[in-house]
Short mmCIF file of C-alpha atoms in Angstrom, two decimals:
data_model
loop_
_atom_site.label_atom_id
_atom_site.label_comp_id
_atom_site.label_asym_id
_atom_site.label_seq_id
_atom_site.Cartn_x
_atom_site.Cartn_y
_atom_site.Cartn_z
CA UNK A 1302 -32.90 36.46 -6.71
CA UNK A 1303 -29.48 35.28 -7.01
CA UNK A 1304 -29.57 33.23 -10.15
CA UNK A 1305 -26.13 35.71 -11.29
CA UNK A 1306 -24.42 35.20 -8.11
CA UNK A 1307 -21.80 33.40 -9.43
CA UNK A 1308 -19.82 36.53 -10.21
CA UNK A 1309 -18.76 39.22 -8.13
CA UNK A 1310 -19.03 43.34 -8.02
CA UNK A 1311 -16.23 43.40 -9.89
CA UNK A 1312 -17.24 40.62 -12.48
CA UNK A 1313 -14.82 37.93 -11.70
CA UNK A 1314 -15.23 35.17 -9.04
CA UNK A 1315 -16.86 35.95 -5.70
CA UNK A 1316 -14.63 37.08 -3.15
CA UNK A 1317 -14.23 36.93 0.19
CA UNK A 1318 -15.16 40.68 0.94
CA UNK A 1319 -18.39 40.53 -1.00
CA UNK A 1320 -19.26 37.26 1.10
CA UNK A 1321 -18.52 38.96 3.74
CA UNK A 1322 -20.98 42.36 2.78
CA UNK A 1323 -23.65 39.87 2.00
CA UNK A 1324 -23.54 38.08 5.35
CA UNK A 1325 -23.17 41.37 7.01
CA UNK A 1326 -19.66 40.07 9.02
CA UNK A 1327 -16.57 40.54 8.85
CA UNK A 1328 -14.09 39.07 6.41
CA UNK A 1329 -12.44 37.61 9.62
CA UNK A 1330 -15.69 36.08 10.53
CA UNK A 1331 -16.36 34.22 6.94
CA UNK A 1332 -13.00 32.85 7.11
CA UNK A 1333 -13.44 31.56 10.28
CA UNK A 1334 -16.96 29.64 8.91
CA UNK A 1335 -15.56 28.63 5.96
CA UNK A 1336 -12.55 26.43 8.01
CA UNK A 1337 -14.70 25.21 10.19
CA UNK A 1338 -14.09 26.77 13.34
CA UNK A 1339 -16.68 26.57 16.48
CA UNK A 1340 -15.90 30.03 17.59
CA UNK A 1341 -18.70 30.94 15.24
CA UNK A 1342 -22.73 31.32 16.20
CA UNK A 1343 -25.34 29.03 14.87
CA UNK A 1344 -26.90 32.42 13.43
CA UNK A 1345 -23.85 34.13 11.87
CA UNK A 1346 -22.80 30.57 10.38
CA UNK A 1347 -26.05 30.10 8.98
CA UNK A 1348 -25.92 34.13 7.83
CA UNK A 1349 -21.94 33.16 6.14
CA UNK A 1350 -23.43 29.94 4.81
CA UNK A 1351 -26.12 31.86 2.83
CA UNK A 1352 -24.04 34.26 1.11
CA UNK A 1353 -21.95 31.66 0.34
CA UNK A 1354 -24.36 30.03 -1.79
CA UNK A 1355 -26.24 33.01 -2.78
CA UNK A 1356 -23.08 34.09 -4.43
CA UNK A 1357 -21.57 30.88 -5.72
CA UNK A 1358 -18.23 31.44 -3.76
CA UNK A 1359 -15.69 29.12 -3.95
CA UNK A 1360 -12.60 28.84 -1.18
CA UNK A 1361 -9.14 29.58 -2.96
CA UNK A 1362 -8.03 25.99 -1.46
CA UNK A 1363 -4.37 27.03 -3.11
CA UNK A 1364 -3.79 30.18 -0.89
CA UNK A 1365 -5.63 28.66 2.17
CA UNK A 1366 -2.81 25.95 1.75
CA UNK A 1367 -0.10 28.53 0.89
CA UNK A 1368 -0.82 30.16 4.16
CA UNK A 1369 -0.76 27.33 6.46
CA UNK A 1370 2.22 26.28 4.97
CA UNK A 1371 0.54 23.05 3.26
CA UNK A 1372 0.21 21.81 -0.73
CA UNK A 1373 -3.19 19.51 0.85
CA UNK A 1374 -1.38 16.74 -1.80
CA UNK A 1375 -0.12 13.44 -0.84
CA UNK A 1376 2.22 11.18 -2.92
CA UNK A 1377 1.93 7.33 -3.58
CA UNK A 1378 5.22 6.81 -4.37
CA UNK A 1379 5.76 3.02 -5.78
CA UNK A 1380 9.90 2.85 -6.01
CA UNK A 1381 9.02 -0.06 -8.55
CA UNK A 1382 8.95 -0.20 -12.45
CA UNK A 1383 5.77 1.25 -14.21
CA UNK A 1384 5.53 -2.14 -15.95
CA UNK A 1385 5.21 -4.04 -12.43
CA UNK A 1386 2.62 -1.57 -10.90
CA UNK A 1387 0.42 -2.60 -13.63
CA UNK A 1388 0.96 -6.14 -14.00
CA UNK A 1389 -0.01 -6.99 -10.33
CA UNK A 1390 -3.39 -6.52 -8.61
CA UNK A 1391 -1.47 -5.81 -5.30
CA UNK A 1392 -0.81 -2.16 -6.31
CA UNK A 1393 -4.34 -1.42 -7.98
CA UNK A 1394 -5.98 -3.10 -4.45
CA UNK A 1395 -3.71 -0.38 -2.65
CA UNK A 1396 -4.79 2.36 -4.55
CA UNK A 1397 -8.16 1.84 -4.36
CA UNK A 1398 -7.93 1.65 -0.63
CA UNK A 1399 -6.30 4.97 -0.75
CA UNK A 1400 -8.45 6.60 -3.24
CA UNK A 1401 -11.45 5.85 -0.94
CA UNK A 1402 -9.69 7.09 2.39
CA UNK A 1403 -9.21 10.98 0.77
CA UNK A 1404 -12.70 10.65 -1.22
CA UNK A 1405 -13.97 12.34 1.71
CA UNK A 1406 -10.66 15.35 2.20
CA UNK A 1407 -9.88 17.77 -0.10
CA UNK A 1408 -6.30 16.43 -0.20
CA UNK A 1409 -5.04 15.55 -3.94
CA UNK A 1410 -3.02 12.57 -4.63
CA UNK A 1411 -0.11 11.94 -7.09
CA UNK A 1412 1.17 8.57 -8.07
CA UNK A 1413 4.88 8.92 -8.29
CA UNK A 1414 7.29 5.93 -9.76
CA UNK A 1415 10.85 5.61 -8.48
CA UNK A 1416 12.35 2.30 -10.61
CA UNK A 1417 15.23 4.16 -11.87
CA UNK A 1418 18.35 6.08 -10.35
CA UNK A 1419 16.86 8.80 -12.86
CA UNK A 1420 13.39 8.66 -11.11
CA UNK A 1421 14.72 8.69 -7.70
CA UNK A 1422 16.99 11.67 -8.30
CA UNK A 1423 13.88 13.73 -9.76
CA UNK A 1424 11.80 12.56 -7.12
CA UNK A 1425 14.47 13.55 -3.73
CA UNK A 1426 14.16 17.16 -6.07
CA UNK A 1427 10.50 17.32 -5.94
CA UNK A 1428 10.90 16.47 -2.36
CA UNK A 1429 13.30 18.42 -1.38
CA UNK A 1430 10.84 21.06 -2.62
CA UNK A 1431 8.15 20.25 -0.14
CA UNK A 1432 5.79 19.94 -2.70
CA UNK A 1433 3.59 17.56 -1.00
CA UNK A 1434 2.80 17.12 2.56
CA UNK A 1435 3.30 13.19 3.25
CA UNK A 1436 4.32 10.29 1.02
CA UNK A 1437 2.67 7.20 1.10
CA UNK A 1438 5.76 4.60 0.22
CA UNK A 1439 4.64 0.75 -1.10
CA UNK A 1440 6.89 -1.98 -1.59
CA UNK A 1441 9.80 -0.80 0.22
CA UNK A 1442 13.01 -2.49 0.24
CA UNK A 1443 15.29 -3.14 2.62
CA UNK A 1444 18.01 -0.69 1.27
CA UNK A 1445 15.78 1.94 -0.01
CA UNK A 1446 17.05 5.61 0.69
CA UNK A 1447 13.87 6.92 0.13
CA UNK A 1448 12.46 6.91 4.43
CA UNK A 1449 15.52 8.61 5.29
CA UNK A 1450 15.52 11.03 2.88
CA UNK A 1451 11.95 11.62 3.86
CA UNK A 1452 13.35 11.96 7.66
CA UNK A 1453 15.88 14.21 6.74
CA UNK A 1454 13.15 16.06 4.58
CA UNK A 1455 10.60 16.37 7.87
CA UNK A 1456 8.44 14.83 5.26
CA UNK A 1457 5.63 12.50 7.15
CA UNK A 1458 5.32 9.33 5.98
CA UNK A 1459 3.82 6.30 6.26
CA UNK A 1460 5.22 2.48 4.25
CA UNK A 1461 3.48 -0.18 3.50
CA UNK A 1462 5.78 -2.54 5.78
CA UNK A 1463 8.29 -1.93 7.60
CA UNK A 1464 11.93 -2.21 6.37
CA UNK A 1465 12.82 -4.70 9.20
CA UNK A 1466 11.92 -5.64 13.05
CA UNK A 1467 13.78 -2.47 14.24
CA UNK A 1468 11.44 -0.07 11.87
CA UNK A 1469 10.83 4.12 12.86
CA UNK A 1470 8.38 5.16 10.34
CA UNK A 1471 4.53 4.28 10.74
CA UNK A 1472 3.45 1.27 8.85
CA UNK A 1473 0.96 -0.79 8.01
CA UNK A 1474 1.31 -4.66 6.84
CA UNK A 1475 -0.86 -7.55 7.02
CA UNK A 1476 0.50 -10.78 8.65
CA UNK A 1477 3.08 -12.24 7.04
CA UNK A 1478 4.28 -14.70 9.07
CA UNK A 1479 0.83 -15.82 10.41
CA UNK A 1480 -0.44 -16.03 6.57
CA UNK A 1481 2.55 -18.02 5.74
CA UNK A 1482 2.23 -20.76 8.46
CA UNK A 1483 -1.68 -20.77 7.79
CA UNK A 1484 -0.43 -21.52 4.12
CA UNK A 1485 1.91 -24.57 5.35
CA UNK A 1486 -0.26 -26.05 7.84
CA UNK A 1487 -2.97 -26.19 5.14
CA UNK A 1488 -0.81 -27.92 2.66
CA UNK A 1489 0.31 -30.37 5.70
CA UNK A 1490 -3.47 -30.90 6.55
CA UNK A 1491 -4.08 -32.29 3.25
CA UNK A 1492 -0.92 -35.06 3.80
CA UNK A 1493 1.67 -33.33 1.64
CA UNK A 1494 5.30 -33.57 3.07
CA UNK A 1495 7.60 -32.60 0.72
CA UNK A 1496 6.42 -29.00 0.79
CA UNK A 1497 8.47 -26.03 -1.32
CA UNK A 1498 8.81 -22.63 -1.13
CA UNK A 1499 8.86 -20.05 -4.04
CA UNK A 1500 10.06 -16.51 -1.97
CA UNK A 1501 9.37 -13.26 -2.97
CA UNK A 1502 11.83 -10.81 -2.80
CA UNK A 1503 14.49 -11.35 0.25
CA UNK A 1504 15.34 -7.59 0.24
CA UNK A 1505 11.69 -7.33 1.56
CA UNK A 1506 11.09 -7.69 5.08
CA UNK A 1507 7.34 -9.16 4.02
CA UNK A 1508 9.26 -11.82 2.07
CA UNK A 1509 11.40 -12.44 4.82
CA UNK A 1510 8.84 -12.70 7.29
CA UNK A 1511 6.78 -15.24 4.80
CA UNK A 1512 10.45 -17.68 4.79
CA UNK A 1513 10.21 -17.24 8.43
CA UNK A 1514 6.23 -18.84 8.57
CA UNK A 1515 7.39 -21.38 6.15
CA UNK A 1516 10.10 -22.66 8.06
CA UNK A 1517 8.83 -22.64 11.42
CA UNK A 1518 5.57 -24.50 10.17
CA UNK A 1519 7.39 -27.12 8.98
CA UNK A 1520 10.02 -27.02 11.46
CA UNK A 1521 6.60 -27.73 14.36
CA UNK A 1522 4.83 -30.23 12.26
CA UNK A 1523 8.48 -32.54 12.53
CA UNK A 1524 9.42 -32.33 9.24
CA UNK A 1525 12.59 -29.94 9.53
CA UNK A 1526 13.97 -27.49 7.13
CA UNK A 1527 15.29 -28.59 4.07
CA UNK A 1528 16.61 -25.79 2.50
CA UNK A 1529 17.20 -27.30 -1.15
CA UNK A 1530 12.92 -26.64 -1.12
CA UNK A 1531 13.04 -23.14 -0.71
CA UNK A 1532 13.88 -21.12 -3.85
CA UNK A 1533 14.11 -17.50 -4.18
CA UNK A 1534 11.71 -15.61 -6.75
CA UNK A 1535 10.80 -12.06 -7.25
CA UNK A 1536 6.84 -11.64 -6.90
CA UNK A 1537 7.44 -12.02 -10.66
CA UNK A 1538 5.40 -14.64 -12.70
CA UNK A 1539 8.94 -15.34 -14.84
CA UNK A 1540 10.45 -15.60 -11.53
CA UNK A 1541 7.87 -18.27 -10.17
CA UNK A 1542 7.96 -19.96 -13.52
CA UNK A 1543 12.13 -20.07 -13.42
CA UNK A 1544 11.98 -21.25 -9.37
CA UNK A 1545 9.63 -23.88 -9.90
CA UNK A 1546 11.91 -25.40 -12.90
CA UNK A 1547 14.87 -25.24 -10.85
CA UNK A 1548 13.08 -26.82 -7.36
CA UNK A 1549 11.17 -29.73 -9.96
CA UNK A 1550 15.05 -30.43 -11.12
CA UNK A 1551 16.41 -30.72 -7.58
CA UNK A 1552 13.62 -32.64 -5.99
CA UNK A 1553 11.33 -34.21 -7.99
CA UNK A 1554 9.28 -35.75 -5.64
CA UNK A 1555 8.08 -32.18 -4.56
CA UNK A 1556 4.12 -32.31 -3.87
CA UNK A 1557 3.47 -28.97 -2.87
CA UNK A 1558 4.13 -25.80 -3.06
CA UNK A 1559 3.68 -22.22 -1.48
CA UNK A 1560 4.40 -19.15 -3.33
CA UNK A 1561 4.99 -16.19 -2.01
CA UNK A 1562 2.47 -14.21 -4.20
CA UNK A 1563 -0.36 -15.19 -6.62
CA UNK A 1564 1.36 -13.87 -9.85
CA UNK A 1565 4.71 -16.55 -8.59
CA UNK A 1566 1.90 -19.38 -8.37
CA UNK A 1567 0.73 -18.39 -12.14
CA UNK A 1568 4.28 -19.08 -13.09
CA UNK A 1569 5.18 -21.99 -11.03
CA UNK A 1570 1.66 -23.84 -12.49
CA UNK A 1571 2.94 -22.94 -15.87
CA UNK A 1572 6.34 -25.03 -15.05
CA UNK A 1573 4.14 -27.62 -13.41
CA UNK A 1574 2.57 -28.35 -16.43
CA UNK A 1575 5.16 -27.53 -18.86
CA UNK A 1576 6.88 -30.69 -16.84
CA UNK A 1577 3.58 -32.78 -16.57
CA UNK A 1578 2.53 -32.56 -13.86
CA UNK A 1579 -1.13 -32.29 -12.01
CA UNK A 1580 -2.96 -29.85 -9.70
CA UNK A 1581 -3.25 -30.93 -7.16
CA UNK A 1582 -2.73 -34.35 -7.84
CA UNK A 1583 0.58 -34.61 -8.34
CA UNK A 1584 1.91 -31.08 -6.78
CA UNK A 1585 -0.61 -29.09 -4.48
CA UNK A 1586 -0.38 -25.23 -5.10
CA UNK A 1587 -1.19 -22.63 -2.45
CA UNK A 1588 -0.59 -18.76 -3.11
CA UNK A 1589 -0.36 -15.39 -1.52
CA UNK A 1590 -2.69 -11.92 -1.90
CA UNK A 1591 -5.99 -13.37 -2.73
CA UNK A 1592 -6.23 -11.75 -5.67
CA UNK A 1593 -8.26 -11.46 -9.05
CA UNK A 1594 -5.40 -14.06 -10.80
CA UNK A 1595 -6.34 -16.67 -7.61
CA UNK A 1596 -9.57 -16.22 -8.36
CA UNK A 1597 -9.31 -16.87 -12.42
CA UNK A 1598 -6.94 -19.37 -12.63
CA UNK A 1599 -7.58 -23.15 -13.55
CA UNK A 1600 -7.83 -24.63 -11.22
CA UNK A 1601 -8.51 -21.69 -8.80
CA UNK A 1602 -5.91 -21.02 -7.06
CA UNK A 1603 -5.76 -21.61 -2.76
CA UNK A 1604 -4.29 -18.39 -1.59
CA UNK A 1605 -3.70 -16.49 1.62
CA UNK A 1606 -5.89 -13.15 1.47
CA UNK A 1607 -4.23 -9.93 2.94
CA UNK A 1608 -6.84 -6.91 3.30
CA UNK A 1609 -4.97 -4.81 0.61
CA UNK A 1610 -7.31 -2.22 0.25
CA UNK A 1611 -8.16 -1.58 3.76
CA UNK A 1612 -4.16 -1.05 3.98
CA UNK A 1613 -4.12 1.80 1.90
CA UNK A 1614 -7.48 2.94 3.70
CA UNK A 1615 -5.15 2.85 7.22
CA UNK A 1616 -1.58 4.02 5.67
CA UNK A 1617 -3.76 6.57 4.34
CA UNK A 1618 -6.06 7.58 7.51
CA UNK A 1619 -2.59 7.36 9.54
CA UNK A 1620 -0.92 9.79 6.96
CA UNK A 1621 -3.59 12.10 7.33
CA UNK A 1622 -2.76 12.05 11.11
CA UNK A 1623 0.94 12.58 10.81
CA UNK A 1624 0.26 15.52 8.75
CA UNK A 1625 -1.83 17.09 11.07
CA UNK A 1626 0.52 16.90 13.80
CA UNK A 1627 2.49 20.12 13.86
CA UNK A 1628 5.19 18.79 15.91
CA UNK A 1629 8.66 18.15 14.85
CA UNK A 1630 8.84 14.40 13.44
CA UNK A 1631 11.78 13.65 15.67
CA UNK A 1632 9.91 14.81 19.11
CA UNK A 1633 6.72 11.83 18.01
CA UNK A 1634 9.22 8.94 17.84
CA UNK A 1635 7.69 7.02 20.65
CA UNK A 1636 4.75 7.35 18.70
CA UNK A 1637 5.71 5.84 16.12
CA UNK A 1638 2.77 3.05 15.19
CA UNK A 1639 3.33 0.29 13.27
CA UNK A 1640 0.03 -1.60 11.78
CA UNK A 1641 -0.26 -5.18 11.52
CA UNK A 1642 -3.33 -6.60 9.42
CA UNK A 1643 -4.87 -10.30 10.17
CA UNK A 1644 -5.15 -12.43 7.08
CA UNK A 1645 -7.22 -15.35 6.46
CA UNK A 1646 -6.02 -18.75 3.91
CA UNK A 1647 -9.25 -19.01 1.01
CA UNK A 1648 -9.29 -22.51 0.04
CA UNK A 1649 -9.79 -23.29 -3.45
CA UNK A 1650 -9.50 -26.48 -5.98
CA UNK A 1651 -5.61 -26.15 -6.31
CA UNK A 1652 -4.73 -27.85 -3.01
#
């Protein structure tokens, strides 16, 4: 019986050796089964299999890593407050897409935060240190040192959007400009015409790309740009709140509005009604993530779903990929893939 086979000869752990004595192989041979590699028999894997379990043995994942030169950890590096990632459901949707693409590796993952010079000059340490082997980078801005540090580093990576049109690294985004106009053309479809625009962000290519959708919508539909309805905000709910004050003061006949996320519409219905007015009666409101706030609010909100999760579930997958690639980052640049998601307008009481 092997009911004790959980320790060894010597009365530690299991090693290698004594799987190797039980299987009647080589230690060469049990490392090769316990990787995974085909140049193995059916018999002597089934042989290496059975000692394994007779004996309880567990891999030493840390010196298996140690001596292919990996940590198998991945960082989710958010260069954002603490305070932020848990205020909106965009970064709790990411995570949970990435928590279910390494569910099925053996691959660890650590959430870094990078808000602060401090954070960001402890973090380009821990880098530097290749203690991980890829980043996972969300809500990148335009002016963010941390890709090219990660170039310099040979550190794969993958962002969650590129930085602009003339991106490197991998990414994966949904459609921001095609959500945006779906947005517009939705509000037009319902015979609004003086139609605002909250931004997010304008150091974020996403947020550019959303201005972009706005203005070309309305631009098509003969209505032209007037730029005294587009105010910029900050994905914030204080900064949808403060934009849609300042837009209700310059045109009050506003009567409609798309915001660049759903946590801007909670604040820009809060200034609605803090200066009377109804939705969507007066002012129709359309958002932007489809998330659990769209879902809750009164009335619920209209709001342009991007697949979230099954971005982190590709940024992750494509990770994964650049990690196993044991060529030099520089010799895969026209390789390079950038990811772009469909999204799809949810139409709810609010418009």
């Amino acid at each position: 019986m092997a009911t004790h086979g959980a320790r060894g000869r010597s009365g530690g752990r299991p090693t290698l050796e004594e799987v190797a004595a039980r299987a009647g192989v080589g230690r060469g041979t049990v490392s090769r089964v316990i990787n995974g590699s085909p140049r193995v028999s059916d018999a002597t894997r089934a042989a290496v299999e059975a000692a394994v379990a007779e004996l309880g043995y567990v891999p030493n994942t840390a010196a298996r890593a140690l001596a292919a030169n990996r940590t198998d950890a991945i960082a989710l590096v958010v260069p954002e407050p603490e305070t932020r990632f848990f205020a909106e459901p965009y970064f709790s949707d990411m995570l949970k897409g990435v928590g279910a693409a390494l569910s099925d590796t053996e691959m660890q993952l650590l959430l870094i935060f990078a808000g602060s010079d401090r954070e960001r000059a402890r973090l380009a340490q821990y880098l530097a240190a290749h203690r991980v082997d890829g980043v996972l980078l969300v809500s990148v801005h335009a002016d963010d040192p941390l890709p090219d540090l990660l170039a310099q580093l040979e550190i794969p990576a993958v962002i969650s959007g590129p930085r602009s049109s003339a991106e490197t690294l991998p990414s994966v985004d949904s459609d921001n400009y095609g959500g945006a106009r779906q947005a517009v053309e939705h509000l037009l479809s319902r015979g609004r015409t003086r139609v605002a625009h909250i931004t997010g962000r304008l150091d974020v290519y996403g947020a550019q790309r959303r201005v972009d959708g706005y203005r070309e919508a309305m631009s098509d539909a003969g209505l032209g740009v007037d730029e005294g309805l587009i105010e910029a905000g900050d994905f914030t709910e204080e900064g949808g709140h403060r934009a849609m004050a300042v837009l209700l003061e310059r045109h009050p006949d506003i009567d409609a509005v798309f915001a660049a996320s759903d946590v801007t519409a909670s604040g820009a219905r809060r200034a609605l009604r803090d200066a009377g007015r109804r939705i969507p009666e007066d002012v129709a409101l359309v958002g932007y993530d489809d998330s659990a706030i769209a879902r809750h609010m009164e009335p619920p909100l209209t709001s342009v779903r991007q697949p979230i999760e099954e971005m982190g579930r590709r940024m992750t997958d494509l990770l994964l990929t650049e990690v196993a690639d044991r060529r030099p980052l520089a010799s895969r640049g026209l390789e390079r893939r950038q990811m772009v998601l469909a999204t799809e307008l949810v139409s709810r009481s609010s418009s």
